[in-house]
Amino acid sequence: MLPSTALAAVNTAEQDPLNSFMWPVYRERFLGDAPVVFDERVIVSAPSFAEDSGQVPIELDASGLETSGEPITDIIAWVDLNPIPRLFHYAPMSHGLAKLSLNIRLEQASAVRVAVKQGDTWHVGGTYIEAEGGGCTTPGIAGADNDWENTFGELQGRLFANESEQRLRVRLSHPMDSGLIPSQPAFYVQSFELLDQQGQPVATLEIEASVSANPTLGLHMRPSPEGYVIGARDNNGNRFSMGLQP
């Protein structure tokens, strides 16, 4: 039974607070027939207007759900009106927390959704971003910068620690070509994986080409005294990795 404060924060799945005609489509595609509630504890922060539709920062904070002690198993995000709607699927596993940030592309003004699965239920939050558009179908850095190959695959990161959590900031140099531009094939990072120092996976993040070029992630993790190894893989089979210590 949810406490009264939590009950006040949720709505039934039929009452879409963003009033998007695409909600029923993606509710079925991404969330299936599991129970769904709109929940104010799933906080999605973003600028109200995207000045650069190719680099739009969004931030998720669903830490309010973690106070119940019930594990969060999956986090899925999408943009209702993008040609590639899904942004990411995050599995926090043993160490990930329900807080993360990254930059995305917007093809046009749209609702942006995040669904957090706890137990059998999806808790959904979102926001609406105005945009001039074109973020998914304009040439990426591979077309605009002839020198991009010199930095391709560079993985940079830092780990910031306090007593309760560790925050990882990671940036991978990669064009993230969507494949939506004629004569430019899809070439994008597909996944990131966090490993402990024994090589065991502790969190995984699958992303799509709707994430911005040079993907930059902010991940919040439970403390690991020895730090982490982070690896990434793109759709051409290239692999990248580095270690991060407190």
XYZ file of N, CA and C in Angstrom:
738
model
N 0.844 -1.197 0.000
C 0.000 0.000 0.000
C 0.876 1.242 0.000
N 0.672 2.168 -0.942
C 1.439 3.396 -0.995
C 1.025 4.337 0.128
N 1.995 5.073 0.723
C 1.619 6.091 1.690
C 0.804 7.189 1.022
N 0.091 7.981 1.845
C -0.809 8.990 1.291
C -0.075 10.003 0.434
N 1.173 10.353 0.804
C 1.936 11.308 0.000
C 2.234 10.760 -1.377
N 2.497 9.462 -1.466
C 2.770 8.842 -2.760
C 1.495 8.739 -3.588
N 0.378 8.416 -2.925
C -0.885 8.317 -3.653
C -1.258 9.640 -4.293
N -0.901 10.733 -3.640
C -1.220 12.051 -4.181
C -0.383 12.384 -5.400
N 0.719 11.646 -5.589
C 1.661 11.971 -6.652
C 1.409 11.203 -7.935
N 0.468 10.250 -7.944
C 0.275 9.405 -9.110
C -1.101 9.619 -9.720
N -1.165 9.382 -11.027
C -2.416 9.432 -11.765
C -2.570 8.145 -12.553
N -3.753 7.856 -13.004
C -3.955 6.668 -13.811
C -3.325 6.852 -15.183
N -3.020 5.738 -15.852
C -2.319 5.785 -17.133
C -3.127 6.475 -18.212
N -4.459 6.524 -18.072
C -5.289 7.126 -19.106
C -5.262 8.660 -19.071
N -4.744 9.247 -18.021
C -4.773 10.702 -17.866
C -3.396 11.277 -18.192
N -3.051 11.300 -19.465
C -1.732 11.772 -19.888
C -1.587 13.262 -19.584
N -0.692 13.650 -18.681
C -0.565 15.069 -18.337
C -0.004 15.914 -19.470
N 0.660 15.302 -20.449
C 1.216 16.044 -21.581
C 0.294 16.014 -22.801
N -0.809 15.280 -22.691
C -1.867 15.283 -23.724
C -1.306 15.020 -25.126
N -0.499 13.978 -25.245
C 0.119 13.634 -26.523
C -0.656 12.514 -27.208
N -0.934 12.688 -28.493
C -1.650 11.647 -29.231
C -0.803 10.393 -29.427
N 0.536 10.492 -29.207
C 1.410 9.339 -29.363
C 1.521 8.502 -28.099
N 0.990 8.980 -26.989
C 1.130 8.230 -25.747
C 0.611 6.787 -25.857
N -0.593 6.527 -26.373
C -1.054 5.130 -26.432
C -0.143 4.232 -27.269
N 0.464 4.796 -28.333
C 1.331 4.002 -29.213
C 2.569 3.535 -28.458
N 3.250 4.487 -27.796
C 4.498 4.132 -27.134
C 4.275 3.472 -25.783
N 3.149 3.719 -25.178
C 2.821 2.970 -23.972
C 2.780 1.476 -24.281
N 2.134 1.123 -25.405
C 2.057 -0.287 -25.793
C 3.408 -0.813 -26.267
N 4.134 -0.012 -27.076
C 5.386 -0.490 -27.651
C 6.468 -0.705 -26.598
N 6.633 0.237 -25.686
C 7.752 0.188 -24.753
C 7.402 -0.413 -23.399
N 6.149 -0.283 -22.981
C 5.778 -0.701 -21.628
C 4.883 -1.928 -21.600
N 4.364 -2.325 -22.761
C 3.556 -3.535 -22.826
C 2.266 -3.402 -22.041
N 1.852 -4.513 -21.427
C 0.576 -4.511 -20.716
C 0.759 -4.415 -19.204
N 1.957 -4.022 -18.744
C 2.202 -3.850 -17.314
C 1.447 -2.622 -16.798
N 1.124 -2.588 -15.509
C 0.465 -1.406 -14.945
C 1.341 -0.162 -15.094
N 0.714 0.981 -15.362
C 1.409 2.254 -15.572
C 0.732 3.336 -14.744
N 1.541 4.177 -14.092
C 1.025 5.371 -13.415
C 1.911 6.550 -13.780
N 1.313 7.730 -13.922
C 2.083 8.959 -14.030
C 2.429 9.398 -12.616
N 3.717 9.658 -12.385
C 4.205 9.824 -11.022
C 5.101 11.059 -10.937
N 4.762 11.996 -10.061
C 5.526 13.226 -9.914
C 6.922 12.988 -9.344
N 7.151 11.797 -8.801
C 8.488 11.482 -8.279
C 9.468 11.140 -9.388
N 8.991 10.939 -10.608
C 9.874 10.750 -11.774
C 10.029 12.127 -12.409
N 11.122 12.794 -12.074
C 11.338 14.183 -12.468
C 12.242 14.231 -13.699
N 11.740 14.785 -14.786
C 12.500 14.947 -16.022
C 12.714 16.445 -16.239
N 13.980 16.863 -16.183
C 14.314 18.281 -16.320
C 14.969 18.533 -17.673
N 14.558 19.617 -18.319
C 15.095 19.992 -19.623
C 14.765 21.451 -19.863
N 15.471 22.114 -20.793
C 15.101 23.494 -21.127
C 13.717 23.529 -21.766
N 12.970 24.595 -21.528
C 11.640 24.715 -22.118
C 11.712 24.909 -23.626
N 12.837 25.501 -24.113
C 13.058 25.670 -25.544
C 14.470 25.210 -25.878
N 14.595 24.371 -26.916
C 15.889 23.841 -27.324
C 16.539 24.794 -28.312
N 17.546 25.544 -27.856
C 18.238 26.467 -28.753
C 19.051 25.717 -29.802
N 19.605 24.562 -29.430
C 20.337 23.700 -30.351
C 19.645 22.346 -30.346
N 18.889 22.044 -31.402
C 18.100 20.814 -31.424
C 18.952 19.556 -31.517
N 20.235 19.720 -31.817
C 21.125 18.563 -31.855
C 21.773 18.253 -30.530
N 21.682 19.180 -29.574
C 22.281 18.999 -28.252
C 21.330 19.566 -27.205
N 20.400 18.745 -26.765
C 19.409 19.168 -25.778
C 19.656 18.409 -24.476
N 20.033 19.086 -23.405
C 20.303 18.374 -22.153
C 19.019 17.959 -21.443
N 18.971 16.715 -21.006
C 17.869 16.258 -20.153
C 18.464 15.566 -18.935
N 17.718 15.614 -17.857
C 18.172 15.010 -16.603
C 17.004 14.294 -15.941
N 17.254 13.080 -15.490
C 16.260 12.295 -14.766
C 16.656 12.213 -13.303
N 15.675 12.412 -12.438
C 15.855 12.159 -11.012
C 14.609 11.446 -10.498
N 14.725 10.134 -10.329
C 13.626 9.338 -9.778
C 14.027 8.759 -8.427
N 14.921 9.463 -7.730
C 15.404 8.962 -6.442
C 14.282 8.899 -5.409
N 13.196 9.657 -5.625
C 12.071 9.579 -4.706
C 11.426 8.210 -4.660
N 11.562 7.447 -5.730
C 11.017 6.085 -5.738
C 11.869 5.122 -4.918
N 13.150 5.431 -4.770
C 14.065 4.497 -4.113
C 13.871 4.442 -2.606
N 13.159 5.424 -2.041
C 12.978 5.440 -0.592
C 12.138 4.268 -0.095
N 11.362 3.656 -1.006
C 10.546 2.502 -0.601
C 11.388 1.251 -0.363
N 12.594 1.236 -0.909
C 13.457 0.071 -0.764
C 13.238 -0.999 -1.811
N 12.193 -0.868 -2.626
C 11.941 -1.850 -3.685
C 12.852 -1.558 -4.866
N 13.551 -2.554 -5.400
C 14.523 -2.310 -6.468
C 13.880 -1.734 -7.728
N 14.610 -0.854 -8.388
C 14.257 -0.366 -9.718
C 15.009 -1.220 -10.724
N 14.301 -1.844 -11.642
C 14.921 -2.808 -12.549
C 15.205 -2.248 -13.936
N 14.371 -1.309 -14.414
C 14.509 -0.806 -15.782
C 14.092 0.659 -15.834
N 14.786 1.410 -16.694
C 14.411 2.791 -16.970
C 14.466 2.978 -18.486
N 13.360 3.419 -19.072
C 13.264 3.609 -20.524
C 12.859 5.052 -20.801
N 13.498 5.673 -21.794
C 13.157 7.044 -22.173
C 12.925 7.122 -23.669
N 12.005 8.021 -24.067
C 11.741 8.215 -25.501
C 11.217 9.621 -25.751
N 11.262 10.016 -27.041
C 10.724 11.301 -27.503
C 9.549 10.989 -28.420
N 8.387 11.496 -28.088
C 7.170 11.112 -28.817
C 7.263 11.363 -30.317
N 7.861 12.489 -30.744
C 7.802 12.873 -32.153
C 9.155 12.801 -32.857
N 10.102 12.067 -32.325
C 11.355 11.825 -33.035
C 11.193 10.672 -34.029
N 11.912 10.711 -35.175
C 11.858 9.573 -36.090
C 12.472 8.307 -35.484
N 13.432 8.471 -34.586
C 13.935 7.367 -33.764
C 13.497 7.698 -32.342
N 12.345 7.210 -31.906
C 11.778 7.696 -30.648
C 12.550 7.292 -29.392
N 13.049 6.047 -29.332
C 13.672 5.612 -28.081
C 15.008 6.300 -27.876
N 15.265 6.730 -26.661
C 16.535 7.336 -26.284
C 17.449 6.313 -25.628
N 16.960 5.668 -24.586
C 17.817 4.709 -23.878
C 16.986 3.711 -23.085
N 17.650 2.617 -22.739
C 17.137 1.630 -21.786
C 18.249 1.402 -20.775
N 17.990 1.775 -19.537
C 18.990 1.690 -18.472
C 18.596 0.594 -17.504
N 19.537 -0.317 -17.228
C 19.349 -1.347 -16.214
C 20.295 -1.020 -15.057
N 19.794 -0.477 -13.948
C 20.673 -0.071 -12.847
C 21.395 -1.233 -12.179
N 20.802 -2.405 -12.222
C 21.398 -3.614 -11.652
C 21.802 -3.385 -10.195
N 23.037 -3.742 -9.816
C 23.410 -3.716 -8.397
C 23.875 -2.361 -7.897
N 24.392 -1.490 -8.797
C 25.036 -0.267 -8.327
C 24.403 1.020 -8.855
N 23.645 0.961 -9.932
C 23.094 2.172 -10.511
C 21.972 2.768 -9.672
N 21.913 4.097 -9.632
C 20.828 4.818 -8.984
C 19.936 5.441 -10.051
N 18.743 5.826 -9.653
C 17.760 6.329 -10.615
C 17.954 7.827 -10.864
N 19.191 8.190 -11.186
C 19.534 9.573 -11.526
C 20.547 9.525 -12.658
N 20.256 10.195 -13.763
C 21.215 10.247 -14.865
C 20.914 11.443 -15.757
N 21.901 11.808 -16.572
C 21.737 12.922 -17.502
C 22.458 12.598 -18.793
N 21.992 13.182 -19.893
C 22.631 13.063 -21.200
C 22.017 14.097 -22.135
N 22.639 14.286 -23.297
C 22.115 15.197 -24.315
C 21.441 14.398 -25.415
N 20.342 14.952 -25.959
C 19.557 14.239 -26.965
C 19.311 15.133 -28.175
N 18.775 14.513 -29.246
C 18.364 15.234 -30.441
C 16.842 15.356 -30.474
N 16.379 16.503 -30.974
C 14.943 16.713 -31.155
C 14.677 17.058 -32.612
N 13.799 16.306 -33.256
C 13.424 16.615 -34.634
C 12.391 17.738 -34.689
N 11.578 17.838 -33.647
C 10.583 18.900 -33.547
C 10.146 19.000 -32.093
N 9.390 20.038 -31.773
C 8.862 20.160 -30.422
C 8.111 18.888 -30.039
N 8.324 18.419 -28.813
C 7.774 17.106 -28.468
C 7.750 16.893 -26.965
N 6.885 15.963 -26.562
C 6.946 15.410 -25.211
C 8.124 14.460 -25.112
N 8.814 14.500 -23.981
C 9.915 13.583 -23.681
C 9.522 12.796 -22.439
N 9.592 11.471 -22.527
C 9.094 10.605 -21.452
C 10.225 9.773 -20.836
N 10.075 9.500 -19.551
C 10.917 8.514 -18.880
C 10.003 7.612 -18.063
N 10.176 6.297 -18.223
C 9.395 5.307 -17.479
C 10.341 4.482 -16.615
N 10.017 4.376 -15.337
C 10.855 3.684 -14.357
C 10.072 2.490 -13.824
N 10.647 1.294 -13.963
C 9.937 0.095 -13.518
C 10.386 -0.304 -12.119
N 9.415 -0.375 -11.238
C 9.641 -0.793 -9.855
C 8.599 -1.844 -9.528
N 9.059 -3.055 -9.222
C 8.123 -4.158 -9.085
C 7.482 -4.458 -10.424
N 6.153 -4.551 -10.464
C 5.438 -4.826 -11.714
C 4.940 -3.558 -12.401
N 5.222 -2.394 -11.829
C 4.605 -1.155 -12.294
C 5.608 -0.205 -12.916
N 5.198 0.438 -14.018
C 5.976 1.511 -14.631
C 5.502 2.848 -14.064
N 6.445 3.633 -13.544
C 6.178 4.984 -13.060
C 6.700 5.953 -14.125
N 5.830 6.805 -14.648
C 6.154 7.616 -15.816
C 6.175 9.098 -15.457
N 7.226 9.773 -15.914
C 7.321 11.216 -15.826
C 7.700 11.776 -17.185
N 7.667 13.086 -17.320
C 8.020 13.658 -18.610
C 7.995 15.171 -18.592
N 8.352 15.735 -19.727
C 8.311 17.171 -19.906
C 8.089 17.467 -21.382
N 7.747 18.707 -21.699
C 7.547 19.112 -23.088
C 8.603 20.143 -23.442
N 9.268 19.941 -24.595
C 10.327 20.838 -25.034
C 9.945 21.453 -26.369
N 9.925 22.761 -26.425
C 9.745 23.475 -27.683
C 11.080 23.474 -28.441
N 11.025 23.406 -29.774
C 12.257 23.354 -30.552
C 11.995 23.795 -31.983
N 13.002 24.402 -32.595
C 12.915 24.707 -34.024
C 13.007 23.435 -34.837
N 13.711 22.436 -34.316
C 13.720 21.118 -34.929
C 14.900 20.850 -35.841
N 14.853 19.643 -36.434
C 15.900 19.223 -37.348
C 17.072 18.537 -36.702
N 17.004 18.293 -35.395
C 18.151 17.727 -34.702
C 18.509 16.314 -35.103
N 17.559 15.578 -35.664
C 17.820 14.186 -36.049
C 18.195 14.035 -37.514
N 17.898 15.033 -38.338
C 18.066 14.873 -39.786
C 18.972 15.936 -40.395
N 19.798 16.565 -39.583
C 20.844 17.459 -40.093
C 22.179 16.769 -39.963
N 23.165 17.103 -40.811
C 24.449 16.412 -40.770
C 25.109 16.537 -39.402
N 25.701 15.426 -38.952
C 26.415 15.413 -37.682
C 27.846 15.881 -37.848
N 28.652 15.637 -36.823
C 30.018 16.150 -36.835
C 30.864 15.499 -37.915
N 30.514 14.299 -38.340
C 31.306 13.647 -39.389
C 31.196 14.397 -40.700
N 30.031 15.053 -40.908
C 29.861 15.813 -42.129
C 30.350 17.235 -42.013
N 30.398 17.769 -40.782
C 30.750 19.167 -40.594
C 32.209 19.372 -40.221
N 32.891 18.348 -39.717
C 34.257 18.501 -39.221
C 35.132 17.441 -39.862
N 36.023 17.872 -40.746
C 36.887 16.920 -41.436
C 37.950 16.320 -40.531
N 38.096 16.871 -39.315
C 39.138 16.418 -38.393
C 38.596 15.478 -37.314
N 37.312 15.073 -37.417
C 36.715 14.303 -36.337
C 37.387 12.953 -36.120
N 37.980 12.389 -37.186
C 38.600 11.070 -37.043
C 39.803 11.094 -36.101
N 40.408 12.264 -35.917
C 41.572 12.350 -35.034
C 41.205 12.163 -33.568
N 39.967 12.444 -33.221
C 39.540 12.273 -31.834
C 38.550 11.127 -31.661
N 38.201 10.449 -32.762
C 37.212 9.379 -32.687
C 37.624 8.332 -31.648
N 36.668 7.961 -30.795
C 36.891 6.899 -29.826
C 37.532 7.339 -28.527
N 37.884 8.618 -28.405
C 38.455 9.081 -27.137
C 37.375 9.030 -26.051
N 37.690 8.344 -24.976
C 36.757 8.195 -23.858
C 37.340 8.932 -22.668
N 36.622 9.928 -22.197
C 37.069 10.739 -21.077
C 36.074 10.608 -19.942
N 36.556 10.629 -18.710
C 35.640 10.506 -17.588
C 36.250 10.931 -16.283
N 35.371 11.258 -15.341
C 35.769 11.570 -13.978
C 34.760 10.957 -13.019
N 35.219 10.661 -11.831
C 34.361 10.099 -10.804
C 34.393 11.043 -9.603
N 33.210 11.508 -9.202
C 33.077 12.399 -8.055
C 32.377 11.626 -6.944
N 32.993 11.568 -5.760
C 32.480 10.695 -4.705
C 32.114 11.483 -3.456
N 31.028 11.022 -2.809
C 30.751 11.431 -1.435
C 30.337 10.178 -0.664
N 29.863 10.325 0.567
C 29.578 9.160 1.387
C 28.416 8.329 0.873
N 27.460 8.950 0.201
C 26.239 8.238 -0.170
C 26.225 7.737 -1.609
N 27.004 8.375 -2.508
C 26.966 7.958 -3.905
C 28.216 8.442 -4.636
N 28.403 7.908 -5.831
C 29.474 8.357 -6.715
C 28.848 8.783 -8.033
N 29.299 9.923 -8.552
C 28.771 10.437 -9.811
C 29.841 10.305 -10.882
N 29.483 9.631 -11.970
C 30.398 9.438 -13.092
C 30.018 10.400 -14.208
N 31.002 11.104 -14.712
C 30.811 11.975 -15.875
C 31.670 11.413 -16.989
N 31.048 10.998 -18.088
C 31.746 10.281 -19.154
C 31.404 10.903 -20.495
N 32.418 11.073 -21.350
C 32.203 11.602 -22.704
C 32.972 10.744 -23.696
N 32.287 10.305 -24.751
C 32.888 9.494 -25.803
C 32.818 10.249 -27.121
N 33.962 10.450 -27.779
C 33.982 11.121 -29.080
C 33.473 10.165 -30.152
N 32.303 10.485 -30.698
C 31.674 9.598 -31.677
C 30.631 10.399 -32.453
N 30.521 10.243 -33.775
C 29.593 11.070 -34.554
C 28.128 10.777 -34.312
N 27.775 9.571 -33.882
C 26.372 9.213 -33.637
C 25.506 9.511 -34.853
N 25.944 9.101 -36.030
C 25.164 9.325 -37.250
C 23.903 8.469 -37.226
N 22.776 9.091 -37.485
C 21.485 8.427 -37.317
C 21.112 7.499 -38.464
N 21.728 7.693 -39.644
C 21.311 6.939 -40.815
C 20.101 7.530 -41.511
N 19.613 8.673 -41.044
C 18.440 9.313 -41.639
C 18.805 10.295 -42.747
N 20.101 10.521 -42.958
C 20.555 11.446 -43.993
C 21.002 10.629 -45.203
N 20.546 10.949 -46.406
C 20.934 10.184 -47.594
C 22.448 10.093 -47.735
N 22.922 8.918 -48.124
C 24.340 8.585 -48.349
C 25.167 8.581 -47.071
N 24.538 8.718 -45.898
C 25.268 8.666 -44.629
C 24.723 7.499 -43.808
N 25.440 6.378 -43.758
C 24.919 5.207 -43.042
C 24.878 5.433 -41.539
N 24.040 4.656 -40.876
C 23.957 4.716 -39.421
C 25.284 4.292 -38.807
N 25.782 5.081 -37.876
C 27.053 4.813 -37.213
C 26.965 5.445 -35.831
N 26.627 4.646 -34.831
C 26.331 5.215 -33.525
C 26.690 4.229 -32.407
N 26.872 4.771 -31.220
C 27.132 3.965 -30.029
C 25.838 3.274 -29.623
N 25.942 1.989 -29.317
C 24.763 1.217 -28.931
C 24.662 0.977 -27.432
N 25.812 0.894 -26.738
C 25.710 0.539 -25.321
C 26.920 1.013 -24.531
N 26.650 1.278 -23.262
C 27.679 1.486 -22.246
C 27.478 0.426 -21.172
N 28.580 0.006 -20.564
C 28.508 -0.987 -19.500
C 29.454 -0.593 -18.382
N 28.949 -0.628 -17.151
C 29.756 -0.363 -15.967
C 30.134 -1.691 -15.323
N 31.437 -1.891 -15.095
C 31.947 -3.102 -14.464
C 32.648 -2.738 -13.170
N 32.608 -3.656 -12.191
C 33.444 -3.458 -11.014
C 34.871 -3.909 -11.323
N 35.753 -3.771 -10.363
C 37.164 -4.085 -10.617
C 37.406 -5.587 -10.789
N 36.413 -6.399 -10.484
C 36.508 -7.846 -10.731
C 35.938 -8.222 -12.092
N 35.498 -7.223 -12.858
C 34.989 -7.476 -14.197
C 33.530 -7.868 -14.257
N 32.795 -7.699 -13.146
C 31.381 -8.055 -13.128
C 30.530 -6.839 -13.480
N 29.533 -6.999 -14.366
C 28.680 -5.860 -14.719
C 27.835 -5.415 -13.533
N 27.759 -4.092 -13.318
C 26.978 -3.541 -12.212
C 25.897 -2.581 -12.702
N 25.923 -2.184 -13.994
C 24.880 -1.370 -14.604
C 25.120 -1.352 -16.109
N 24.040 -1.296 -16.899
C 24.169 -1.229 -18.354
C 23.221 -0.173 -18.911
N 23.662 0.488 -19.986
C 22.868 1.527 -20.633
C 22.908 1.302 -22.139
N 21.755 0.997 -22.741
C 21.631 0.900 -24.190
C 21.093 2.224 -24.714
N 21.719 2.773 -25.762
C 21.265 4.048 -26.311
C 20.997 3.905 -27.806
N 20.319 4.908 -28.364
C 19.981 4.934 -29.783
C 20.623 6.157 -30.435
N 20.505 6.245 -31.756
C 21.090 7.362 -32.502
C 20.373 8.677 -32.249
N 19.306 8.661 -31.466
C 18.642 9.896 -31.055
C 19.385 10.600 -29.918
N 20.427 9.963 -29.372
C 21.321 10.623 -28.425
C 22.316 11.470 -29.220
N 22.734 12.597 -28.669
C 23.553 13.564 -29.389
C 24.937 13.020 -29.734
N 25.552 13.654 -30.747
C 26.942 13.358 -31.085
C 27.823 13.585 -29.865
N 28.921 12.820 -29.825
C 29.824 12.858 -28.672
C 29.039 12.659 -27.373
N 28.400 11.495 -27.205
C 27.515 11.300 -26.053
C 28.234 11.549 -24.735
N 27.576 12.355 -23.899
C 28.098 12.704 -22.587
C 27.095 12.273 -21.538
N 27.523 11.417 -20.628
C 26.632 10.827 -19.639
C 26.996 11.297 -18.248
N 25.970 11.483 -17.428
C 26.145 11.658 -15.996
C 25.392 10.543 -15.298
N 26.108 9.642 -14.645
C 25.492 8.492 -13.988
C 25.772 8.547 -12.489
N 24.769 8.270 -11.690
C 24.905 8.243 -10.232
C 24.912 6.774 -9.789
N 25.911 6.420 -9.001
C 26.122 5.027 -8.633
C 26.271 4.881 -7.118
N 25.956 3.694 -6.629
C 26.274 3.380 -5.246
C 27.802 3.322 -5.100
N 28.316 3.657 -3.909
C 29.778 3.722 -3.760
C 30.467 2.396 -4.048
N 31.567 2.500 -4.764
C 32.456 1.366 -5.018
C 33.865 1.829 -4.679
N 34.458 1.360 -3.576
C 35.750 1.879 -3.127
C 36.846 1.797 -4.185
N 36.772 0.809 -5.041
C 37.820 0.622 -6.053
C 37.475 1.276 -7.381
N 36.301 1.897 -7.486
C 35.918 2.536 -8.731
C 35.319 1.555 -9.721
N 35.324 1.950 -10.988
C 34.645 1.185 -12.030
C 35.502 1.129 -13.294
N 35.142 0.197 -14.156
C 35.595 0.193 -15.540
C 34.359 0.436 -16.394
N 34.446 1.405 -17.316
C 33.322 1.668 -18.210
C 33.708 1.295 -19.627
N 32.838 0.555 -20.283
C 33.071 0.153 -21.664
C 31.921 0.598 -22.547
N 32.193 0.752 -23.843
C 31.166 1.142 -24.808
C 31.373 0.354 -26.093
N 30.303 0.219 -26.862
C 30.355 -0.514 -28.131
C 29.453 0.197 -29.126
N 29.908 0.316 -30.405
C 29.042 0.920 -31.416
C 28.539 -0.133 -32.395
N 27.694 0.274 -33.337
C 27.044 -0.680 -34.233
C 27.984 -1.220 -35.304
N 29.218 -0.707 -35.379
C 30.223 -1.251 -36.288
C 31.185 -2.197 -35.582
N 30.918 -2.498 -34.330
C 31.750 -3.430 -33.581
C 32.940 -2.797 -32.891
N 33.104 -1.472 -32.968
C 34.190 -0.817 -32.248
C 33.907 -0.841 -30.752
N 34.959 -1.057 -29.959
C 34.832 -1.096 -28.510
C 35.779 -0.088 -27.874
N 35.329 0.483 -26.756
C 36.097 1.505 -26.059
C 35.970 1.238 -24.558
N 37.029 1.536 -23.792
C 36.945 1.316 -22.343
C 37.963 2.175 -21.604
N 37.680 2.403 -20.327
C 38.608 3.099 -19.457
C 38.232 2.811 -18.024
N 39.190 3.007 -17.097
C 38.932 2.846 -15.677
C 38.677 4.183 -15.022
N 37.839 4.169 -13.994
C 37.529 5.372 -13.219
C 37.673 5.044 -11.741
N 38.537 5.799 -11.051
C 38.765 5.579 -9.628
C 38.394 6.841 -8.845
N 37.973 6.662 -7.570
C 37.646 7.825 -6.725
C 38.879 8.710 -6.510
